Coordinates of C-alpha atoms and ligand atoms in Angstrom, one line a residue:
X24 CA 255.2 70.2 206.4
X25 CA 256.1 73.4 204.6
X26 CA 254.3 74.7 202.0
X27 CA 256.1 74.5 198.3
X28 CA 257.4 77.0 196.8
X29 CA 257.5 78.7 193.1
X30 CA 258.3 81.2 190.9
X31 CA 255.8 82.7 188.3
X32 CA 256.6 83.9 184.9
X33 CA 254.1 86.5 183.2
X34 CA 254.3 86.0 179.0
X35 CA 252.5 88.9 177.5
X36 CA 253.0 87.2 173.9
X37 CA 251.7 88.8 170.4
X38 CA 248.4 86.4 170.2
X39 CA 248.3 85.4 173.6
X40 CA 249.2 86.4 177.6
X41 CA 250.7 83.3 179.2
X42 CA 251.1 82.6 183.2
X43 CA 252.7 79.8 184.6
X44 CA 254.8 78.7 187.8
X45 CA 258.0 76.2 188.2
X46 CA 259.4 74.2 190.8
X47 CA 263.1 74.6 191.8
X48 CA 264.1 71.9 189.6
X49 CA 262.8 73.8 186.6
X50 CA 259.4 72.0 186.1
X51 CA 256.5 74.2 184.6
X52 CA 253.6 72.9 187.8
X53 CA 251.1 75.0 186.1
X54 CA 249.9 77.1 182.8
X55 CA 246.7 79.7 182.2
X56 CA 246.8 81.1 178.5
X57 CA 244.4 83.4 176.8
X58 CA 244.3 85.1 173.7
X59 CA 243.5 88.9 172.8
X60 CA 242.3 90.2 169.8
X61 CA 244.5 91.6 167.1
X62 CA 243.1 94.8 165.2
X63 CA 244.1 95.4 161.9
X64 CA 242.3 99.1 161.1
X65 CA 243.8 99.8 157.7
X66 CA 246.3 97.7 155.8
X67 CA 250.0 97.8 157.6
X68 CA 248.4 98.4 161.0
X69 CA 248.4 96.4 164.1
X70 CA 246.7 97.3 167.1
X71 CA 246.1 95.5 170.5
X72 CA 243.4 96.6 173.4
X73 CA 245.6 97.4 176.4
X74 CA 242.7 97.1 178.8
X75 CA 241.7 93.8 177.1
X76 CA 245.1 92.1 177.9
X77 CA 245.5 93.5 181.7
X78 CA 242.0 92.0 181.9
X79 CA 243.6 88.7 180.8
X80 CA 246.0 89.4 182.5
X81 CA 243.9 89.7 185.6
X82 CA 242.8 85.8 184.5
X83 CA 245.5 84.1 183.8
X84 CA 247.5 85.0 187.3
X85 CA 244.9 83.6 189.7
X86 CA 244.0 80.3 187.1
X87 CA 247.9 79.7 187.8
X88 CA 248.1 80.1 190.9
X89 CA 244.5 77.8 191.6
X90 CA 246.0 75.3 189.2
X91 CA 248.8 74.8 191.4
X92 CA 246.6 74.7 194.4
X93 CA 249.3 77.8 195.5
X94 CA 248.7 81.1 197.3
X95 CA 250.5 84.3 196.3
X96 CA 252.6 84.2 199.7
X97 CA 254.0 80.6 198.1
X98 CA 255.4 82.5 194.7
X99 CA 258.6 84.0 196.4
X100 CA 258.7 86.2 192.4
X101 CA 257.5 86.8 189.6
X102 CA 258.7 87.8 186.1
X103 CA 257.3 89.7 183.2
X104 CA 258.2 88.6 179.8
X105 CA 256.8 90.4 177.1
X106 CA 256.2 91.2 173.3
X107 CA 258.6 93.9 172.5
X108 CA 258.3 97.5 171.0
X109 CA 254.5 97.6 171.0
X110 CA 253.9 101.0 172.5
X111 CA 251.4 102.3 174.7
X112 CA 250.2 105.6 175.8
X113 CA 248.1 106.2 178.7
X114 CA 246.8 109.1 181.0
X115 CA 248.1 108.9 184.5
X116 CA 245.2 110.5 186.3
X117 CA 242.5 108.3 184.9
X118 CA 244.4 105.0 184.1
X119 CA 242.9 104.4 180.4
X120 CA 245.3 104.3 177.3
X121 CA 244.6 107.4 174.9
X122 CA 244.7 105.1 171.6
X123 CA 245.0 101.3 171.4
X124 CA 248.7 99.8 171.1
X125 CA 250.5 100.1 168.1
X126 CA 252.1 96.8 167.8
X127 CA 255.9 95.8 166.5
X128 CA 254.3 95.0 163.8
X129 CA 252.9 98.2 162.4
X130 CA 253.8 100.0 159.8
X131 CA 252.1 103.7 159.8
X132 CA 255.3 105.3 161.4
X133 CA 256.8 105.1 158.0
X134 CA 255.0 108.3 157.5
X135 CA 257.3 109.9 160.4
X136 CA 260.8 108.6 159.2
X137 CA 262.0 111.1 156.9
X138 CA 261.3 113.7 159.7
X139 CA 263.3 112.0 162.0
X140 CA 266.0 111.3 159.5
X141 CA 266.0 115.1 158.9
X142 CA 266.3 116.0 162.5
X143 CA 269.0 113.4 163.5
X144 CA 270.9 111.0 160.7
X145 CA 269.8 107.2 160.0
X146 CA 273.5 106.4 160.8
X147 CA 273.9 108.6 164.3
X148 CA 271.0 107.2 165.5
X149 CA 271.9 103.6 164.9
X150 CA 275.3 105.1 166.5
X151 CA 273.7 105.6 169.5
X152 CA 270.9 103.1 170.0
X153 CA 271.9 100.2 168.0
X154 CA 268.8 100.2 165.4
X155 CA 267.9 101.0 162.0
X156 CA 265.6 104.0 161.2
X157 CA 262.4 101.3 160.7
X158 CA 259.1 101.3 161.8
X159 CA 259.5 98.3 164.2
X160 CA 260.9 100.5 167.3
X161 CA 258.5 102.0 169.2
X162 CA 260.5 106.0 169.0
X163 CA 258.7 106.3 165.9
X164 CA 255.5 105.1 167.2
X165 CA 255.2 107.8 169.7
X166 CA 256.3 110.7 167.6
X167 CA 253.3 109.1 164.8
X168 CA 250.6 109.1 167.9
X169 CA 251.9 112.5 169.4
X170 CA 252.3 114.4 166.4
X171 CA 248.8 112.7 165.8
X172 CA 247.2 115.2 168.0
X173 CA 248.2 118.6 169.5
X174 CA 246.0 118.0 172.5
X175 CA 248.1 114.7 173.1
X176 CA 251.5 115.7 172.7
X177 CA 250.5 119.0 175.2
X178 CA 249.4 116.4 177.7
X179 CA 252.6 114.3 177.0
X180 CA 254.7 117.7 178.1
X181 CA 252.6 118.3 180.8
X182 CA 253.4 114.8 182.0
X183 CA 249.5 113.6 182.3
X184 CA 250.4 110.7 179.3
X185 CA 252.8 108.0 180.7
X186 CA 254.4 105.7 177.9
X187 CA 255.3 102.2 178.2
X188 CA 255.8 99.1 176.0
X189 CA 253.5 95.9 177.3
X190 CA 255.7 95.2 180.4
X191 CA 255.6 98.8 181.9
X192 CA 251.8 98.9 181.3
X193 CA 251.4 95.7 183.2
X194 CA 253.9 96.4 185.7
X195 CA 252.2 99.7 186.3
X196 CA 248.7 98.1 187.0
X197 CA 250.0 94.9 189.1
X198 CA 251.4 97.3 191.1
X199 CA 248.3 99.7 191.7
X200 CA 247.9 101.7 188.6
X201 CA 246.6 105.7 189.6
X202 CA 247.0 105.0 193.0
X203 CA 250.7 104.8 193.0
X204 CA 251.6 102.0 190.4
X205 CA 255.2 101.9 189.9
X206 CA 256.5 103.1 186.2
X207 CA 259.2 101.1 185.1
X208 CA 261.2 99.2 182.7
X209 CA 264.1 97.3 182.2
X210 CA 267.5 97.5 180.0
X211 CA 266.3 94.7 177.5
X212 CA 263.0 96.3 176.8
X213 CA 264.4 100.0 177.0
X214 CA 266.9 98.9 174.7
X215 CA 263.9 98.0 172.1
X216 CA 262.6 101.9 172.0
X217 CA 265.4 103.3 169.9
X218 CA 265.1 105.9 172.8
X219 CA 267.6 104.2 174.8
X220 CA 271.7 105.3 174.4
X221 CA 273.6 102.0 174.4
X222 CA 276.7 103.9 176.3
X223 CA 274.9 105.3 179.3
X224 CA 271.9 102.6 179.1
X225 CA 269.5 105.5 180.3
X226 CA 267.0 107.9 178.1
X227 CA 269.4 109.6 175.3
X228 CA 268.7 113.5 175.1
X229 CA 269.3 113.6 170.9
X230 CA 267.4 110.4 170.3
X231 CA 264.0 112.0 172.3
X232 CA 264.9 114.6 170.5
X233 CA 264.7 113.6 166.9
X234 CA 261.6 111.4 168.1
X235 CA 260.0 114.6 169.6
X236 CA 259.4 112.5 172.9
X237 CA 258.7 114.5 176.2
X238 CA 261.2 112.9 179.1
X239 CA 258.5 113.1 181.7
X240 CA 256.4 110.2 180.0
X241 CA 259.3 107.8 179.9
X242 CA 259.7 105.4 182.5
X243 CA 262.7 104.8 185.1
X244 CA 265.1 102.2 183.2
X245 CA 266.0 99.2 185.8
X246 CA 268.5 96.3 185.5
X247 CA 266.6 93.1 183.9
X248 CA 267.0 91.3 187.5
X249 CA 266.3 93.6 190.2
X250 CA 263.2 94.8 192.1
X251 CA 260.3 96.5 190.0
X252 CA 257.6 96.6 193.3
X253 CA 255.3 94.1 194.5
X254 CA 251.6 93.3 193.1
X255 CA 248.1 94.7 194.3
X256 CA 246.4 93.8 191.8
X257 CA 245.0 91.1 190.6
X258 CA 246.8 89.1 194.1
X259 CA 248.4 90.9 196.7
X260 CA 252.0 90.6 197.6
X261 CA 254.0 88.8 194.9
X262 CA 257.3 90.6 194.8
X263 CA 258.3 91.5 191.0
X264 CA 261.7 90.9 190.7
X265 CA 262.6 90.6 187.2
X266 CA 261.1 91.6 183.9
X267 CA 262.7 91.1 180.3
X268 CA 262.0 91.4 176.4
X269 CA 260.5 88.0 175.3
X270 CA 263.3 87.2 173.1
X271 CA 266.0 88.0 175.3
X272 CA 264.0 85.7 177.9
X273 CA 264.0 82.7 175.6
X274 CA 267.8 83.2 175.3
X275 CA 268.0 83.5 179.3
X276 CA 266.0 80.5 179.4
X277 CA 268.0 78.6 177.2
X278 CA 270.6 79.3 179.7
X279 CA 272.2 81.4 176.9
X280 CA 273.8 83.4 179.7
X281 CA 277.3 83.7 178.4
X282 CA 279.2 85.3 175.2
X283 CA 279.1 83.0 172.2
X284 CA 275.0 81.8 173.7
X285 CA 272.9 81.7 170.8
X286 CA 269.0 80.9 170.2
X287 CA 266.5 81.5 167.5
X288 CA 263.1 81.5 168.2
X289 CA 260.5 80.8 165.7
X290 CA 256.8 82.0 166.8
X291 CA 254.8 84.6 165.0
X292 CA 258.2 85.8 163.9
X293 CA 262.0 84.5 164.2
X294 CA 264.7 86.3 166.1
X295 CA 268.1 85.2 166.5
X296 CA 270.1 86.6 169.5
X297 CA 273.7 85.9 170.4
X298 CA 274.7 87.0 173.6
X299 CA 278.2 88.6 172.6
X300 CA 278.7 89.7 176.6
X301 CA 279.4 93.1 177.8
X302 CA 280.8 95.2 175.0
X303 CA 278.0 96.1 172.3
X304 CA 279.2 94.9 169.1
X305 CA 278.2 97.0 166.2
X306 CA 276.7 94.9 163.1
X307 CA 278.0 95.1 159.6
X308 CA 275.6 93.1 157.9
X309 CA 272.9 94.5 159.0
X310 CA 271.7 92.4 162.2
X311 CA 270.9 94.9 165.6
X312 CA 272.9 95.6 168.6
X313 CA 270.7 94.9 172.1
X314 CA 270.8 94.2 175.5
X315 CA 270.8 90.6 176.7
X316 CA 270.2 91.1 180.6
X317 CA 271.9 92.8 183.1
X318 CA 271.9 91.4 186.6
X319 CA 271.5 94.2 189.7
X320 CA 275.6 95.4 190.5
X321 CA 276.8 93.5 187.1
X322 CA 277.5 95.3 183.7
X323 CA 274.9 94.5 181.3
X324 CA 275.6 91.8 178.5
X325 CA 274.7 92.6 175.3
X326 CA 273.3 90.3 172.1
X327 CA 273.3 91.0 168.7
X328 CA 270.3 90.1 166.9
X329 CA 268.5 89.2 163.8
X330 CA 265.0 89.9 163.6
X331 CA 262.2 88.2 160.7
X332 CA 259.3 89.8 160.9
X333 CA 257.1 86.7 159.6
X334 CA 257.5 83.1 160.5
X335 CA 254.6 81.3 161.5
X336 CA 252.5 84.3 161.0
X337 CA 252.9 83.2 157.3
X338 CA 251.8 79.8 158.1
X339 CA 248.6 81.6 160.2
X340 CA 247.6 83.5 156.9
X341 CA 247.6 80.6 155.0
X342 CA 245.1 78.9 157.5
X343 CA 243.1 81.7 158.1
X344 CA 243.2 84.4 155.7
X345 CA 244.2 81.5 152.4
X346 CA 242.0 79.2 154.2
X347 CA 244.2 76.2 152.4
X348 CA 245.1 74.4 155.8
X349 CA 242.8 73.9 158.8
X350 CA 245.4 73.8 161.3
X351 CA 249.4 74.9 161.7
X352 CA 250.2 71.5 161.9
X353 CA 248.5 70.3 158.4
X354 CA 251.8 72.8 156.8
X355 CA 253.6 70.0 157.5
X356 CA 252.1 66.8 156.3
X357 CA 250.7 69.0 153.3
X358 CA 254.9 69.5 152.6
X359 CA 255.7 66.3 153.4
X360 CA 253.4 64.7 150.0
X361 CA 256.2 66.4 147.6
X362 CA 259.8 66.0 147.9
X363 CA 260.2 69.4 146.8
X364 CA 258.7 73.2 145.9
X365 CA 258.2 72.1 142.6
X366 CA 260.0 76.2 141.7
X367 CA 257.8 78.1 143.8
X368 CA 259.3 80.4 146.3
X369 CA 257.3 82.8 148.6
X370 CA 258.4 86.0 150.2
X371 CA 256.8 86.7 153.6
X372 CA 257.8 90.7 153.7
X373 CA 254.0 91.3 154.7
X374 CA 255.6 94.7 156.4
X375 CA 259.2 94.8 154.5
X376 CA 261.8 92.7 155.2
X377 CA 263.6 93.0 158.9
X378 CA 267.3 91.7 159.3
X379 CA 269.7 91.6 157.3
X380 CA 267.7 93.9 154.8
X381 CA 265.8 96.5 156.2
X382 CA 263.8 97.2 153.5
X383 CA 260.5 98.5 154.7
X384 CA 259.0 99.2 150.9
X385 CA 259.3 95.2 150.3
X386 CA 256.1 93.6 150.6
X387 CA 255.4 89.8 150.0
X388 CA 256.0 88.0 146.9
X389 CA 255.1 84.3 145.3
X390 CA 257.5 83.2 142.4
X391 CA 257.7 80.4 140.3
X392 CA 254.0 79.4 140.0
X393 CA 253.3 77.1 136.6
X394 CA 250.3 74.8 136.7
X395 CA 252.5 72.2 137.9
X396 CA 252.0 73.6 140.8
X397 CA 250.2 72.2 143.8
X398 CA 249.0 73.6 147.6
X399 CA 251.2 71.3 148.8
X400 CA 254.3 72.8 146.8
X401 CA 252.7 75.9 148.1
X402 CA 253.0 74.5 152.3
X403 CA 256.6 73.6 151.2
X404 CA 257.4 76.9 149.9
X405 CA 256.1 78.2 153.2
X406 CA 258.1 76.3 155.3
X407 CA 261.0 76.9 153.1
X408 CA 260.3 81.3 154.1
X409 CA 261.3 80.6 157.4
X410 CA 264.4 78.2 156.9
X411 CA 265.8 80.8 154.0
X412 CA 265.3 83.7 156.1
X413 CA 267.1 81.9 158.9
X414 CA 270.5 81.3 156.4
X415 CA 270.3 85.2 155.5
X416 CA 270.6 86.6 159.4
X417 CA 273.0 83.3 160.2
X418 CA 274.9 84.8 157.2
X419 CA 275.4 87.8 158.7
X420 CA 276.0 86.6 162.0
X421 CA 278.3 84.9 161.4
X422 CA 280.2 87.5 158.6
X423 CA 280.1 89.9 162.3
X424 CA 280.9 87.2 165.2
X425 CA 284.5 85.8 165.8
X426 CA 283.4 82.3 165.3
X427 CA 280.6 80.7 162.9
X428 CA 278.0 78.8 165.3
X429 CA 278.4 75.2 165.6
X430 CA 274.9 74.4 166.1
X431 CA 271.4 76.2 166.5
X432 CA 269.4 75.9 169.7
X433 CA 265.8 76.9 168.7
X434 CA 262.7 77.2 170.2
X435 CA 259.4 78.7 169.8
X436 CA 255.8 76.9 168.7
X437 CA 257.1 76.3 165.2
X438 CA 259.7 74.2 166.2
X439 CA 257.1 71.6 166.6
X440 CA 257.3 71.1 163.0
X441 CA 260.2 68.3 162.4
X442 CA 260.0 69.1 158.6
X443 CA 261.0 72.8 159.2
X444 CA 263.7 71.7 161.6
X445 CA 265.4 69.4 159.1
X446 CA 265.2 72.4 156.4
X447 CA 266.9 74.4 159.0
X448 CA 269.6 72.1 159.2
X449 CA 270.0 71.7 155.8
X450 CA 269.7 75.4 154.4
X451 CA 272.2 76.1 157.6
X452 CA 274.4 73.6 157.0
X453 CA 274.4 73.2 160.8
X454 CA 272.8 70.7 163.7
X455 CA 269.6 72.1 165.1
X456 CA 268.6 71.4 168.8
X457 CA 265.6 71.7 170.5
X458 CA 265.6 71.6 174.4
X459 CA 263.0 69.2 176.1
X460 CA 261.2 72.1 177.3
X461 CA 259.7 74.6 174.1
X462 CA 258.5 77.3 176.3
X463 CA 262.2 79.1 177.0
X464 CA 260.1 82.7 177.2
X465 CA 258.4 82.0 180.0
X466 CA 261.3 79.7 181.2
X467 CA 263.6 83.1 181.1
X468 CA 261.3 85.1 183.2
X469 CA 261.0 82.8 185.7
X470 CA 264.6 81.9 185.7
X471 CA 265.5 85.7 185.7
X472 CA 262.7 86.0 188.8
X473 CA 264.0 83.0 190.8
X474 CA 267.5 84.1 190.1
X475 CA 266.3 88.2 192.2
X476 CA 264.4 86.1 194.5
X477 CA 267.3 84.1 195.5
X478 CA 265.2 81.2 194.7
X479 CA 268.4 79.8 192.8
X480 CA 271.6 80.4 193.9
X481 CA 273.5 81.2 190.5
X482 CA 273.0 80.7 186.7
X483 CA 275.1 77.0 187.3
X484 CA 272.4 75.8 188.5
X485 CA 269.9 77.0 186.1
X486 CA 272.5 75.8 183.4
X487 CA 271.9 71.7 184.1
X488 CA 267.9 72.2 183.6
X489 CA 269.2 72.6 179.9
X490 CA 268.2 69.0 178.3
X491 CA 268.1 67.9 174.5
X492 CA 265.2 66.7 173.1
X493 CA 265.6 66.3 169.3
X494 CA 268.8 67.2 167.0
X495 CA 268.5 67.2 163.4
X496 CA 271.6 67.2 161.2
X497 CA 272.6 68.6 157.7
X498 CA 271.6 66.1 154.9
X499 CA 271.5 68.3 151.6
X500 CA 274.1 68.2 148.9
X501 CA 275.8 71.2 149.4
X502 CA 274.7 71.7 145.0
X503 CA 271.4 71.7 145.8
X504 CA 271.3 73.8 148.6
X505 CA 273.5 76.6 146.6
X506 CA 271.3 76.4 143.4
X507 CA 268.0 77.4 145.9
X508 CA 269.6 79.3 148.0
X509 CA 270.4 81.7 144.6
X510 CA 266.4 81.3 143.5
X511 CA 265.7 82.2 146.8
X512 CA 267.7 85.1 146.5
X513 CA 266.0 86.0 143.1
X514 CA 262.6 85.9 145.0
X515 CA 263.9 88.2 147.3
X516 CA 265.0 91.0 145.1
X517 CA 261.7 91.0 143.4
X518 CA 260.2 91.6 147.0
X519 CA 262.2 94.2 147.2
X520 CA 261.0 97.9 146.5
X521 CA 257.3 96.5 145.4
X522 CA 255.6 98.6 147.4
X523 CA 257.2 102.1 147.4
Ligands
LIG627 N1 253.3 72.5 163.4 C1 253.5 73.7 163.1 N2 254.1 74.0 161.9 C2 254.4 75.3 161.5 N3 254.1 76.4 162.2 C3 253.5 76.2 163.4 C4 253.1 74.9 163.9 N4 252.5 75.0 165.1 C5 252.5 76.3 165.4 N5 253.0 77.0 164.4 C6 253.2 78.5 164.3 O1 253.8 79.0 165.4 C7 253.3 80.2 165.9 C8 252.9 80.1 167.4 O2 254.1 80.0 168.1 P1 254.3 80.7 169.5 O3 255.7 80.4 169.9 O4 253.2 80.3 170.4 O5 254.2 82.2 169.0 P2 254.1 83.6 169.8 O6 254.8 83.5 171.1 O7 254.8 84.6 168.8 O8 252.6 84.0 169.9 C9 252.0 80.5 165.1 O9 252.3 81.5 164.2 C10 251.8 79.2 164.3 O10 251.3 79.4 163.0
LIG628 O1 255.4 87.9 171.2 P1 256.3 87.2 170.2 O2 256.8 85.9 170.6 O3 255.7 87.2 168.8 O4 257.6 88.2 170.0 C1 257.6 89.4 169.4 C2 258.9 90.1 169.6 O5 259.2 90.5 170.9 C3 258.9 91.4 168.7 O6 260.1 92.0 168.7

């Protein structure tokens, strides 16, 4: 008998690195997770150890493949998936990162904007790359480290610093680090740096430019399916034959591979993509313009995008920094003792508000408190963040697509939360579905890896994996939901410009 056969996905996540394999029928056979540590050095900054997640990485591949009882020659690819925008530096020669990551997250590049802006204007750049002049890219990150230091920035020219975001650091080291590890990206996380020209899909000249970044620390960009070398380290000889941005691998692996495909994801943050195929569409209303995927010998398809920077990060502060819930889960059954926020609204904009507002001076609010009152209004309120801040990027969306979506297809570890999903519904006026299987990210990458491996013939077949598992459907008086929807509103604007 023949020894199975699987593919391998590779989730470098914000809180945790994630390994698992599928079957050929799309069933996850095995899982290793880990956590890293997040650093938080000064207030607005976000730092991960790049050593400590390759070490988990170097964990969580092997406890994956044991779990399976599979050797590396029965894994015919894998994928990297991976947090997006968190920006590395490292030195070549020795293989250490100069400075820990500065995660998506961060905020201290806000200090290096108006230099930018003066070199190159807020409007040309979004021209070219598809993004607003924020903090969240990772151009600004780099010109903040290099300007940082003299002595860095001369090693950058000299080409002894290599940059990366998380998937071109691991890549890098699975493939042999300083003794010849390939340095490489793809399209979907390229098209996350704001270094990236949307025309050509290669390094722009004017955007490194305005971002001071030396060319010879970039990486080669590659299509998201296509081959990025073949590991050393921590096994030998799995070929890497696909890697993609984590939210463009949850659309993947919601088989959103066709224009008018849409997903949001709600983890530590929400993004909602929809793939809008293979002309970039340029936002009105304030969502971004970025790659999807693009196939080896295929033009890339594109997704426009709207990004919340807090989800259930907001429900993590208010277990672990609040301390008023014990576990994610307890949001919800605190939420469900009131039938409603008894007029308190909070405003997650812990580092501004992302799409549609792009306000990086915002910074989080709570409105309406009277000592009426309660932490469970509170847990409602919190859930409520998330479903509001959906309605605002489905707004736009839908003010820049042809056609308003039907239905949402979400994912992501709060979607575990029926409450939430049901607010969804109701604040979108839309059905919400959930696939039977939550973990699309990984799902993506491994889809996107079987698909370069030739694993799976074509995306067809991926397509009929797809399975409902729940659907909830609008049940709010559309009164109701107009009246908080305009409180909501209110709460935002107060957010707005509080911490400039
Ligand atoms: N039952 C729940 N209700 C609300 N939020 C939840 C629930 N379970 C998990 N979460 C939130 O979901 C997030 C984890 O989701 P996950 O998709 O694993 O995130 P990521 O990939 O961004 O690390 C956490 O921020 C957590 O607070
Ligand atoms: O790692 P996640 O799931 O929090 O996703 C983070 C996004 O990629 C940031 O753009």
């Amino acid at each position: 008998m023949t020894a199975p056969q699987y593919v391998a996905a590779l989730d470098q996540g914000t809180t945790s690195t994630r390994c698992m394999l599928f079957d050929r029928e799309g069933r996850m056979v095995s899982l290793a997770q880990r956590e890293h540590h997040q650093h938080y050095p000064r207030a607005g900054w976000v730092e991960h150890d790049p050593m400590e997640i390759w070490d988990i990485v170097c964990q969580v591949v092997p406890e994956a493949l044991a779990d399976a009882g599979a050797s590396p020659s029965q894994v015919v690819g894998l994928g990297i998936t991976n947090q997006r925008e968190t920006t590395v530096v490292w030195d070549r020669h020795t293989g250490r990162p100069v400075h820990n990551a500065i995660v998506w997250q961060d905020t201290r590049s806000s200090s290096v904007l108006p230099a930018v802006a003066a070199e190159m204007t807020e409007a040309d750049i979004q021209a070219r790359c598809g993004l607003p002049l924020v903090t969240y890219f990772s151009g600004p990150k780099v010109r903040w480290l290099l300007d940082s230091s003299p002595s860095l920035r001369e090693r950058a020219e000299r080409g002894d610093l290599l940059f990366g975001t998380m998937d071109t650091w691991l890549v890098w080291n699975l493939t042999g680090g300083v003794a010849g590890g390939a340095h490489v990206t793809d399209v979907t996380n390229a098209s996350r740096t704001m270094l990236m020209d949307l025309g050509t899909l290669d390094w722009g000249p004017e955007l490194l430019a305005a971002m001071r970044v030396p060319r010879a620390m970039l990486p080669e960009i590659r299509p998201t399916v296509s081959s990025f070398g073949t590991t050393v380290s921590p096994v030998e000889g799995i070929s890497l034959t696909a890697v993609i941005g984590d939210q463009q691998a949850s659309l993947f692996g919601q088989a959103g591979f066709d224009r008018g495909d849409a997903k949001c994801t709600f983890g530590t943050g929400g993004f909602l993509l929809l793939n809008t195929g293979p002309t970039p569409v340029r936002s009105q209303h304030g969502l971004i313009t970025t790659v999807a995927h693009a196939m080896e010998g295929e033009s890339a398809a594109y997704a426009l995008e709207g990004s919340i920077a807090v989800a259930g990060s907001l429900v993590q502060w208010f277990r672990d920094s609040l301390g008023l819930i014990r576990s994610a889960a307890e949001i919800e059954t605190q939420a469900l003792t009131v039938p409603d926020n008894g007029g308190c609204y909070v405003v997650p904009a812990f580092t501004g508000l992302y799409a549609p507002h792009w306000e990086p001076d915002a910074r989080g609010v709570i409105v309406g408190l009277t000592s009426y009152v309660t932490k469970a209004h509170l847990c409602r309120a919190v859930l409520e963040a998330t479903a509001w801040q959906t309605r605002e990027v489905i707004d736009a969306m839908n003010a820049d697509a042809a056609a308003p979506l039907e239905r949402l297809a979400v994912d992501g570890g709060m979607t575990a939360d029926n409450l939430l999903m049901q607010m969804i519904a109701d604040f979108l006026d839309i059905p919400v579905v959930r696939p039977m299987v939550a973990e699309t990210v990984s799902r993506g990458a491994a889809y996107a890896a079987g698909l370069g491996a030739g694993y799976w013939p074509d995306r067809e077949v991926l397509r009929r994996h797809w399975r409902r598992a729940a659907e909830w459907r609008p049940t709010m008086s559309a009164n109701v939901r107009d009246d908080e929807y305009q409180r909501w509103r209110r709460a935002v604007e107060l957010a707005i410009g509080w911490g400039a």
